[in-house]
mmCIF file of C-alpha atoms in Angstrom:
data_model
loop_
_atom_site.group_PDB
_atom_site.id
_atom_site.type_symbol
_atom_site.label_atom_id
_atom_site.label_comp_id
_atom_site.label_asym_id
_atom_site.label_seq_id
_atom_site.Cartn_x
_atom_site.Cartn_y
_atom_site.Cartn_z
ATOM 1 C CA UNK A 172 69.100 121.281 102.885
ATOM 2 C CA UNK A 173 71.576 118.078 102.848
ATOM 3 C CA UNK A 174 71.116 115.381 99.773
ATOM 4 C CA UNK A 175 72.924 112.744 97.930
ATOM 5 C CA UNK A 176 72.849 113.443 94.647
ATOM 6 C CA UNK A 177 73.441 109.684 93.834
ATOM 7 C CA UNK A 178 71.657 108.270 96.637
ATOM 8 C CA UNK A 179 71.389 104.774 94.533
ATOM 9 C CA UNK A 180 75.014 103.865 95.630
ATOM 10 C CA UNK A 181 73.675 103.370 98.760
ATOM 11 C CA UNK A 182 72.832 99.925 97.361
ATOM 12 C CA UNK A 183 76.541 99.145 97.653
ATOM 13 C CA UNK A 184 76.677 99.195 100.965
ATOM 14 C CA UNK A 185 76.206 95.299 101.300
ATOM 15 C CA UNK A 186 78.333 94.170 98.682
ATOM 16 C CA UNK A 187 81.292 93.231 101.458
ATOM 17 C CA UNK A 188 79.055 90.988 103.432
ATOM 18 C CA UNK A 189 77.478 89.555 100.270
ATOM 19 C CA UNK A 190 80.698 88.758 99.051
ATOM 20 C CA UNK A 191 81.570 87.307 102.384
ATOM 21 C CA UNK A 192 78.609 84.554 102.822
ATOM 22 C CA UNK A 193 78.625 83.904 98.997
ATOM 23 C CA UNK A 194 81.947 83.347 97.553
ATOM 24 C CA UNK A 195 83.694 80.581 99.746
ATOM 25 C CA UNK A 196 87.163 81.002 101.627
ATOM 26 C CA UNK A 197 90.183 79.846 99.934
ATOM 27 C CA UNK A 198 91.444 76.575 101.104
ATOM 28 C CA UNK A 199 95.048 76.557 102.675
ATOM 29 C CA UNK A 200 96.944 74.008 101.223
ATOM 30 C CA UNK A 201 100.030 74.228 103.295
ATOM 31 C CA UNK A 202 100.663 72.144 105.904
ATOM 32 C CA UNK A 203 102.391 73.076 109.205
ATOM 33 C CA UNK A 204 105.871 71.705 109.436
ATOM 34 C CA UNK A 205 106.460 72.118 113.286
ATOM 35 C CA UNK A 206 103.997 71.176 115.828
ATOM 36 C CA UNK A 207 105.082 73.109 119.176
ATOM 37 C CA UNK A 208 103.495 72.309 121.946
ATOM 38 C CA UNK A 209 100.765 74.668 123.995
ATOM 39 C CA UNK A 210 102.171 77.360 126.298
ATOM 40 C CA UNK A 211 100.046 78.952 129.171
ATOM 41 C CA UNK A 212 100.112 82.312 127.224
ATOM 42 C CA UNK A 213 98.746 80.793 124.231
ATOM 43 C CA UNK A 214 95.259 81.671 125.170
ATOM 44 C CA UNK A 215 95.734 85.199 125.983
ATOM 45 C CA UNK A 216 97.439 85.692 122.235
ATOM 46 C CA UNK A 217 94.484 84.257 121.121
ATOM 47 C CA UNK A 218 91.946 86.121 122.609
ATOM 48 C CA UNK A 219 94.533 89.175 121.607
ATOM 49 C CA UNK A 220 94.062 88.363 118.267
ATOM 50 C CA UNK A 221 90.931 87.621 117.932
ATOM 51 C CA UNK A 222 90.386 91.222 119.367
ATOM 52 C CA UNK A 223 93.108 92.452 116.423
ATOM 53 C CA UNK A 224 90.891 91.013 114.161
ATOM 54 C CA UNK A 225 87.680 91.756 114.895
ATOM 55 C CA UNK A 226 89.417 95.478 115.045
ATOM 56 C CA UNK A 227 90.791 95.406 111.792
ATOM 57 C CA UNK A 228 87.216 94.101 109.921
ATOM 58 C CA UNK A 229 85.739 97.110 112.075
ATOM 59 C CA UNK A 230 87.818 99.819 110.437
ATOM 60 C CA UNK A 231 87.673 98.013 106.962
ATOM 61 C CA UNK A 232 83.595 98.278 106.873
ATOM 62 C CA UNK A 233 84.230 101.713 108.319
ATOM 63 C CA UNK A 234 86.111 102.387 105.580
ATOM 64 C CA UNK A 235 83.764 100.871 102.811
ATOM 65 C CA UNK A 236 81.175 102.848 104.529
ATOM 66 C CA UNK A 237 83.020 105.968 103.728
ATOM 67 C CA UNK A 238 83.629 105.421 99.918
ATOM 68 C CA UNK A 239 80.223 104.568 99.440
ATOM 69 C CA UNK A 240 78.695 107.790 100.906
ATOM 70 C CA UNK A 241 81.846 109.703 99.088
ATOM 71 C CA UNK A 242 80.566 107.811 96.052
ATOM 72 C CA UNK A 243 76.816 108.879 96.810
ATOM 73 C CA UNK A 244 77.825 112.729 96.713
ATOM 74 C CA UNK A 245 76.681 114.408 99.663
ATOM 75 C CA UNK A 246 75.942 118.035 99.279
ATOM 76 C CA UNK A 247 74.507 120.771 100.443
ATOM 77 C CA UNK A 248 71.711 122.807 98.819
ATOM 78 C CA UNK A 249 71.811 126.568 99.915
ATOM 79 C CA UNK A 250 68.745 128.953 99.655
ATOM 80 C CA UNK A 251 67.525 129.944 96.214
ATOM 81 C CA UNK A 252 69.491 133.112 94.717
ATOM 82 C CA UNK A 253 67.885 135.488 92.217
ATOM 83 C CA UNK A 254 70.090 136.798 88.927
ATOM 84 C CA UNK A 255 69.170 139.756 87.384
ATOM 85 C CA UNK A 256 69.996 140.032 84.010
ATOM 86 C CA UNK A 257 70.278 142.791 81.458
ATOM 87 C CA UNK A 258 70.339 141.279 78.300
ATOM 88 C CA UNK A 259 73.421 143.034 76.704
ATOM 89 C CA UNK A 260 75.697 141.021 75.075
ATOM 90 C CA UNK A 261 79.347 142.601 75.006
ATOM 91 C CA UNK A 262 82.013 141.193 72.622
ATOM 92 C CA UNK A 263 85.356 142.235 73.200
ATOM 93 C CA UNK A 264 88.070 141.995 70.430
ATOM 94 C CA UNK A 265 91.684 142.750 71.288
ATOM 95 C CA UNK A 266 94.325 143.587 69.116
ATOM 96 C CA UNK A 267 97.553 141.726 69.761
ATOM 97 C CA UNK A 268 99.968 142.644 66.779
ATOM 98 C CA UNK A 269 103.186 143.481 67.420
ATOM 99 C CA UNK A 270 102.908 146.934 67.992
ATOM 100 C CA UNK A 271 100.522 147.171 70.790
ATOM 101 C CA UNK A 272 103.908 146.562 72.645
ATOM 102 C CA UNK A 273 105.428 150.077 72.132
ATOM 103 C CA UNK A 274 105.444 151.944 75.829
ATOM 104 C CA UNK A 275 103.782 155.014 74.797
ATOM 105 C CA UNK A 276 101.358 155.149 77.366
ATOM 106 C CA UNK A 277 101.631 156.432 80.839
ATOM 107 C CA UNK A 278 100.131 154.636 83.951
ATOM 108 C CA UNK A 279 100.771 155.725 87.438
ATOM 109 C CA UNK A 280 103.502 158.035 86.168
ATOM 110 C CA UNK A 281 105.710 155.314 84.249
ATOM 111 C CA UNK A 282 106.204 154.347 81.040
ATOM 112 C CA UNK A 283 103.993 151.227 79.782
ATOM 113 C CA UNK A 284 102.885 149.136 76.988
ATOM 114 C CA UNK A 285 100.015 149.385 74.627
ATOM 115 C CA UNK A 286 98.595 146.282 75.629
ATOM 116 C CA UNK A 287 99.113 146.916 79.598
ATOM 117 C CA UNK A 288 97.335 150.055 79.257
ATOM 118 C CA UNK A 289 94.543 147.668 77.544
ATOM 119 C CA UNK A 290 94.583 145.094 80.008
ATOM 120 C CA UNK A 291 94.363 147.859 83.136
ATOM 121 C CA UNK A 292 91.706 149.462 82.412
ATOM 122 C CA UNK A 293 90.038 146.654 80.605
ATOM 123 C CA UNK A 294 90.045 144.996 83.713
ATOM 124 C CA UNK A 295 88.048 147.655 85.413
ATOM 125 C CA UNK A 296 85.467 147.652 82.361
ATOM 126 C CA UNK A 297 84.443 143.817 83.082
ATOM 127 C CA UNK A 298 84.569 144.153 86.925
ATOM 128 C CA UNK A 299 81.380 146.330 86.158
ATOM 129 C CA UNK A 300 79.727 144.115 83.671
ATOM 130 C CA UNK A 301 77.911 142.428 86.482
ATOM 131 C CA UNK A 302 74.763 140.652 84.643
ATOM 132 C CA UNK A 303 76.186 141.293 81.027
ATOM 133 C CA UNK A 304 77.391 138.572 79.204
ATOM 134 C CA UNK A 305 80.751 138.877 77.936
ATOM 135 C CA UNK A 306 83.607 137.313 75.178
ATOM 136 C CA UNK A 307 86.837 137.791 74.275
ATOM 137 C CA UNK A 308 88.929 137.961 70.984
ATOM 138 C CA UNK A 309 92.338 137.885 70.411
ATOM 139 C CA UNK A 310 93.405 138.869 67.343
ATOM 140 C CA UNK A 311 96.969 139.450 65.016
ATOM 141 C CA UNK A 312 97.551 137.638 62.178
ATOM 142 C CA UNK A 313 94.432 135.761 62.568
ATOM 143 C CA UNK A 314 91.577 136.155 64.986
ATOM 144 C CA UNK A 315 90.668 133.303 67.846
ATOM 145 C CA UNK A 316 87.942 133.032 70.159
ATOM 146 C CA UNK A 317 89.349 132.897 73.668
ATOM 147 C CA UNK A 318 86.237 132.541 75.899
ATOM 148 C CA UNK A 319 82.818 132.369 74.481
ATOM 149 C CA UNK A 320 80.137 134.747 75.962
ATOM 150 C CA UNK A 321 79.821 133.826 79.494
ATOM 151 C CA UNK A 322 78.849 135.120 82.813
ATOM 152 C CA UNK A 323 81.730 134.318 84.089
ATOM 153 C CA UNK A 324 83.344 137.579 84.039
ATOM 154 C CA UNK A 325 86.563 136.590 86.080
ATOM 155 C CA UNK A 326 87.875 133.969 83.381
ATOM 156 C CA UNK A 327 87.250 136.556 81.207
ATOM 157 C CA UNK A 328 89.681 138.793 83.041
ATOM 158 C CA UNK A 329 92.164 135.887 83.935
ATOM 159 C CA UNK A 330 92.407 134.719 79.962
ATOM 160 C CA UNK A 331 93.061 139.017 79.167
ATOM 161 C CA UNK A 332 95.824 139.153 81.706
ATOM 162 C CA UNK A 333 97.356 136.167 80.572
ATOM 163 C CA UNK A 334 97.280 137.293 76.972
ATOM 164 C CA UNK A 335 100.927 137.934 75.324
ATOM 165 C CA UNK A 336 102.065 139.663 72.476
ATOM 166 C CA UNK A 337 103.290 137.360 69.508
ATOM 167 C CA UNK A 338 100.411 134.797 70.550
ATOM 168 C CA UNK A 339 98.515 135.125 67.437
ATOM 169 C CA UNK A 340 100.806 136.512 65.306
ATOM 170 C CA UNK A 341 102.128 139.952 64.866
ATOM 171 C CA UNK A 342 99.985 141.390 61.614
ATOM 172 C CA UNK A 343 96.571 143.195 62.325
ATOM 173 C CA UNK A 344 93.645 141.459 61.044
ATOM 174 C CA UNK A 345 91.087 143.461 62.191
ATOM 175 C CA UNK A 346 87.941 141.806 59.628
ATOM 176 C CA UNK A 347 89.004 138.869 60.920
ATOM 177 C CA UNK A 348 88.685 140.064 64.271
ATOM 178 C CA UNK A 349 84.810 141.609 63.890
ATOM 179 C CA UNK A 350 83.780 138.640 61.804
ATOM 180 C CA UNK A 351 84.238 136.607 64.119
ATOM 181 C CA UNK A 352 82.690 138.475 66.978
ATOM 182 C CA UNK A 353 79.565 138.597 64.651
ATOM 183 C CA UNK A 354 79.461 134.873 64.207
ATOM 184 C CA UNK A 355 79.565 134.580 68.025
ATOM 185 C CA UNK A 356 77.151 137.444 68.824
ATOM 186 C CA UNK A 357 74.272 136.005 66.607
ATOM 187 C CA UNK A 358 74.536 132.269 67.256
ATOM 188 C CA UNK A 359 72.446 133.633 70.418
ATOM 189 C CA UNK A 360 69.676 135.699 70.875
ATOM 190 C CA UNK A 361 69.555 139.004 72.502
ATOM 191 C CA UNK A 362 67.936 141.992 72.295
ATOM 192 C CA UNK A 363 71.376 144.318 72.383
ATOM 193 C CA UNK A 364 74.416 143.027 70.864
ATOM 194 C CA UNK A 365 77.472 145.412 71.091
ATOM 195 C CA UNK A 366 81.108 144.307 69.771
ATOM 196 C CA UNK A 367 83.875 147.237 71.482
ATOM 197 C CA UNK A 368 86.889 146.639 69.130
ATOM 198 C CA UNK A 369 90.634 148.010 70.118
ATOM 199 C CA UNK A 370 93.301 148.217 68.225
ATOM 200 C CA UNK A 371 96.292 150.446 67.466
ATOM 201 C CA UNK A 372 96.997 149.814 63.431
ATOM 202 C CA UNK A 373 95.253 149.146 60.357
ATOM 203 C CA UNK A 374 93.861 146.014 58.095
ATOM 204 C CA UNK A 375 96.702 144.469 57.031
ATOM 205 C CA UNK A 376 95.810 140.546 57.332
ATOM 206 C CA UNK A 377 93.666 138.691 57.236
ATOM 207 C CA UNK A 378 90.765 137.851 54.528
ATOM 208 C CA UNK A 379 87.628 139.758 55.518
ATOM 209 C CA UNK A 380 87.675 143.497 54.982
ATOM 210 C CA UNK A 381 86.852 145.879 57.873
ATOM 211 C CA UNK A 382 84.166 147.755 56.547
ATOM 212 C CA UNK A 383 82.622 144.834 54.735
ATOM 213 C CA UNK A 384 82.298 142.963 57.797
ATOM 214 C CA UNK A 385 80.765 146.155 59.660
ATOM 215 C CA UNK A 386 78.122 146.368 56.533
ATOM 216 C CA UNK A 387 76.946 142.980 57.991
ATOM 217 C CA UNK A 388 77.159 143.851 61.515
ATOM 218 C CA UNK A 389 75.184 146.892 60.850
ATOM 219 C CA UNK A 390 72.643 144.576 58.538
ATOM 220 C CA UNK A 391 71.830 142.046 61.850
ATOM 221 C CA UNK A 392 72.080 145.123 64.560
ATOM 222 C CA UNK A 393 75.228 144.941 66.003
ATOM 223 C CA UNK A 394 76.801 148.000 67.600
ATOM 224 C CA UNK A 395 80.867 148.209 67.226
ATOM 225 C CA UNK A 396 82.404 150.691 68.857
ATOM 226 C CA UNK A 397 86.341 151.180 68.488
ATOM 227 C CA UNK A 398 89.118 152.743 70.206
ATOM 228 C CA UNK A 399 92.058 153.480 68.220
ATOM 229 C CA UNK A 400 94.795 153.066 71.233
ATOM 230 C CA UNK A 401 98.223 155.243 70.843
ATOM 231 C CA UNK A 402 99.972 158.213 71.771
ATOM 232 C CA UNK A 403 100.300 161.278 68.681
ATOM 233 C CA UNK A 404 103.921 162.123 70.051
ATOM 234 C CA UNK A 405 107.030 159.869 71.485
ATOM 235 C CA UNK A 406 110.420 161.225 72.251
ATOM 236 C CA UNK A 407 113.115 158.296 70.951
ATOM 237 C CA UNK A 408 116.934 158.443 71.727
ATOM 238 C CA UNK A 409 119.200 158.494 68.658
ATOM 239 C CA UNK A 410 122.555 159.105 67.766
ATOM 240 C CA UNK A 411 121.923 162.713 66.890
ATOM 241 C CA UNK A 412 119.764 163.414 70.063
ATOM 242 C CA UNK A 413 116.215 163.356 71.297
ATOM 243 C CA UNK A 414 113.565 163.081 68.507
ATOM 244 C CA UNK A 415 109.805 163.459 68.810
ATOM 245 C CA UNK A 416 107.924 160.918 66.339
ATOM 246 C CA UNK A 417 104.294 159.995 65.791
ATOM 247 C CA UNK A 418 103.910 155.885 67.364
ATOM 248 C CA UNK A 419 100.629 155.896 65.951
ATOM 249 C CA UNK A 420 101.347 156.849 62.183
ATOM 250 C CA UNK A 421 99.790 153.398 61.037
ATOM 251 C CA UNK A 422 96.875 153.491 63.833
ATOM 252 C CA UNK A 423 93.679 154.131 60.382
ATOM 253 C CA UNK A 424 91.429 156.089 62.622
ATOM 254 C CA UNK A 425 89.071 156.831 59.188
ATOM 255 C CA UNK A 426 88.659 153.093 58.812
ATOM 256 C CA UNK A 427 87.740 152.579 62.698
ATOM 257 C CA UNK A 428 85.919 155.815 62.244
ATOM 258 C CA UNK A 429 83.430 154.137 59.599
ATOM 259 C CA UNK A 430 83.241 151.197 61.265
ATOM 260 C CA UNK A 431 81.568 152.937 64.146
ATOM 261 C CA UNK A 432 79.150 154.796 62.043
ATOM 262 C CA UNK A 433 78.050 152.785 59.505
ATOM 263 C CA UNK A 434 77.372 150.173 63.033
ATOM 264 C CA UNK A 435 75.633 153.407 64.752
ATOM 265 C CA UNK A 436 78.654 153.169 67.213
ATOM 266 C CA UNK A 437 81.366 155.273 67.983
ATOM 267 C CA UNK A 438 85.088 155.942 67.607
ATOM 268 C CA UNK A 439 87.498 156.831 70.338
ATOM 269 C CA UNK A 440 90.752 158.144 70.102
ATOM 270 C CA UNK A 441 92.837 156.966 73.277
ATOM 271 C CA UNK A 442 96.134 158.560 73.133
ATOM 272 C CA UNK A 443 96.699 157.374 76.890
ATOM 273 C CA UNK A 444 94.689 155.836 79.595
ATOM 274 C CA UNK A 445 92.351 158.275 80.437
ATOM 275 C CA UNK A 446 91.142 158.221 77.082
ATOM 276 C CA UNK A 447 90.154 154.702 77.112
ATOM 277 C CA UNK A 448 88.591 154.914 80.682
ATOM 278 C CA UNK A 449 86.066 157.990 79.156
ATOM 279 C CA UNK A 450 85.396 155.611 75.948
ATOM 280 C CA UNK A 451 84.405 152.709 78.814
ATOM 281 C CA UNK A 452 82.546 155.121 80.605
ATOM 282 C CA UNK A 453 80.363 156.388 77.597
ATOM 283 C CA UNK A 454 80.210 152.307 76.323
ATOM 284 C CA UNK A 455 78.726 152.024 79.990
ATOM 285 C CA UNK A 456 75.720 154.295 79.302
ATOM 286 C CA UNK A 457 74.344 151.818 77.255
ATOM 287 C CA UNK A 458 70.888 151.088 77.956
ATOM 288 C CA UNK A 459 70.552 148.021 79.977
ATOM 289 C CA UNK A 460 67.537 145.735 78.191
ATOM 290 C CA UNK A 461 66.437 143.945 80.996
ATOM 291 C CA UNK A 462 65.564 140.100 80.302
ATOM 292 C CA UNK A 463 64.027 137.328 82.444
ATOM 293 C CA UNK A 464 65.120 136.910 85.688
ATOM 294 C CA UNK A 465 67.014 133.559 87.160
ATOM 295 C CA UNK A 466 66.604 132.191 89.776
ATOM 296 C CA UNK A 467 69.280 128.868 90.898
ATOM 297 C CA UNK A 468 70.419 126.900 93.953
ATOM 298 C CA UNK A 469 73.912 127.398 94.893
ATOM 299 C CA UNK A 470 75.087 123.341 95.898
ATOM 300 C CA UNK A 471 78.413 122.779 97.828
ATOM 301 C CA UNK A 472 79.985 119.819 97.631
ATOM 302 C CA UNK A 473 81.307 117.675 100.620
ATOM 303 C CA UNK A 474 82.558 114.191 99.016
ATOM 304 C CA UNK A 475 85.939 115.069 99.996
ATOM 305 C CA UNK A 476 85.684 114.591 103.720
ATOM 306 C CA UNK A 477 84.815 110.618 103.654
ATOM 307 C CA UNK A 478 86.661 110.128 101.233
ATOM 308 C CA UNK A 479 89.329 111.940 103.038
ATOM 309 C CA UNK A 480 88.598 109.608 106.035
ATOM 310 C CA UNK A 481 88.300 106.638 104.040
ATOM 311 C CA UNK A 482 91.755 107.162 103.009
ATOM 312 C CA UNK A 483 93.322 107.656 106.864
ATOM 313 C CA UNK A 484 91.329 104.252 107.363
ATOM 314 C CA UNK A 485 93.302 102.501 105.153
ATOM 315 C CA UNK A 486 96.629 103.354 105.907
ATOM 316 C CA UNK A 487 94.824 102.979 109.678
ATOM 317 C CA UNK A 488 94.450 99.062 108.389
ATOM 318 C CA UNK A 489 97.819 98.795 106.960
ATOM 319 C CA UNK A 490 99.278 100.001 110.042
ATOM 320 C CA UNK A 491 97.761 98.228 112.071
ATOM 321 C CA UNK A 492 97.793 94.783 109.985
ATOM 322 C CA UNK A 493 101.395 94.568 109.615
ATOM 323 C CA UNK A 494 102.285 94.664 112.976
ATOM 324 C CA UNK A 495 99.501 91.856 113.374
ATOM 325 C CA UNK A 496 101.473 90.027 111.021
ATOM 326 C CA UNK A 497 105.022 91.074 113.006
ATOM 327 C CA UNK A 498 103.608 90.284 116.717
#
């Protein structure tokens, strides 16, 4: 159905004309310095501008008419849409160090970052969160909350992709990082809090210790489940040929590993991006917990359009007023 969702300006409608019959005109002082006599056209330029006129006041309460019912917000009220909702409350933490840019992974047959892998198949994971409300944490040297659990599962995906390495820092704080997930997961309540932490290193910043912080996730009933992201072998040019090293030689997989089990998670090792799709696809077994269902209005907006023709009036007026004044 159509509505004004501040049908009260409606009472502003009569303001012009009240301003009209109440405040009085302003008195013309000047005096006319040449008196010219009356020519037999005269009458007709009258008339022709007493038409102008009467055109011009027209368009202006045409016009006033327009901002008011732009100013009234006219909108339209669609049918009533039912949400359902599981009840699972996913926290996402991301590591964004500095070495989550080697390009060690493969994707499509090339050569790729850490954190491109990440943000890939990532991607995919919250497409499917549908009803699941989501967060995101970026952390390096320090961790920061980048969008609070929310709904809204495409900001989530559009503040991932825009994340950058160096952002935060280029240490691994990774306390830091579940801490704060924790503070964010139970400052609401739910009946299935789970916190999926990535990262390719080991604790090196920050003040919180991993497994302390995992103690107190697994103390309020918070799952964490981590994916230790790297590949075991890399072939690097030198100047005495092709070497094979290990990228992932400070990735702590027993750290990540208690993490998991002392939060009755569970580690994954994701040495390339199939790895990390099978860890999203186990993560997406989870149990849904369903919760109360919502039910809300969707409401469209349509203050634009007089307001959009309240703005063509008045150029309509200027127009039209200063070749008045011209003629």
């Amino acid at each position: 159905m159509f509505e004004f969702s501040w049908p009260w300006m409606g009472l502003l409608l009569p303001l012009p004309l009240v301003i009209y019959y109440l405040i009085p005109a302003a008195k013309n002082s000047r005096q006319a310095v040449l008196y010219a006599p009356t020519l037999p056209c005269s009458h007709e330029k009258a008339q022709a501008h007493g038409r102008s006129r009467k055109l011009l006041q027209f368009l202006a309460l045409l016009m006033w008419l327009c901002l008011v019912v732009a100013a009234a917000r006219p909108s339209w009220i669609g049918a009533p849409v039912t949400l359902e909702r599981s009840g699972r409350q996913i926290m996402l933490a991301v590591d964004l160090s500095g070495s989550m840019q080697i390009e060690d992974m493969q994707l499509d047959g090339k050569a790729v970052s850490r954190l491109t892998t990440v943000k890939t198949v990532l991607d995919k994971f919250i497409a499917q969160r549908q009803g699941d409300q989501l967060g995101l944490i970026l952390f390096a040297d320090h961790a920061y909350l980048q969008a609070p659990l929310t709904y809204d599962l495409k900001t989530v995906q559009k503040f991932l992709n825009e994340a950058q390495i160096g952002l935060v820092g280029t240490q691994t704080a990774i306390g830091e990082g579940i801490g704060l997930a924790l503070k964010r997961l139970l400052s609401q309540d739910a009946k299935q809090r789970v916190l999926i932490l990535l990262t390719d290193g080991q604790n090196n910043a920050g003040t919180v210790g991993p497994l302390q912080a995992a103690k107190f996730a697994a103390k309020h009933g918070v799952t964490i489940y981590t994916i230790g992201i790297g590949a075991d072998v890399m072939l690097q040019r030198s100047l005495f040929g092709v070497q094979r090293i290990n990228p992932s030689s400070d990735l702590d997989s027993r750290v990540l590993e208690q993490i998991a089990r002392e939060t009755g998670g569970r580690y994954f090792r994701a040495k390339n991006s199939r790895d990390i799709e099978q860890a999203y696809q186990t993560i997406d077994k989870l149990q849904p917990v369903q919760a109360k269902k919502e039910t809300y209005r969707p409401r469209y907006e349509y203050y634009d359009w007089p307001l959009t023709m309240a703005l063509l009036l008045s150029l309509a007026l200027i127009i039209l007023s200063r070749r008045g004044v011209q003629s």
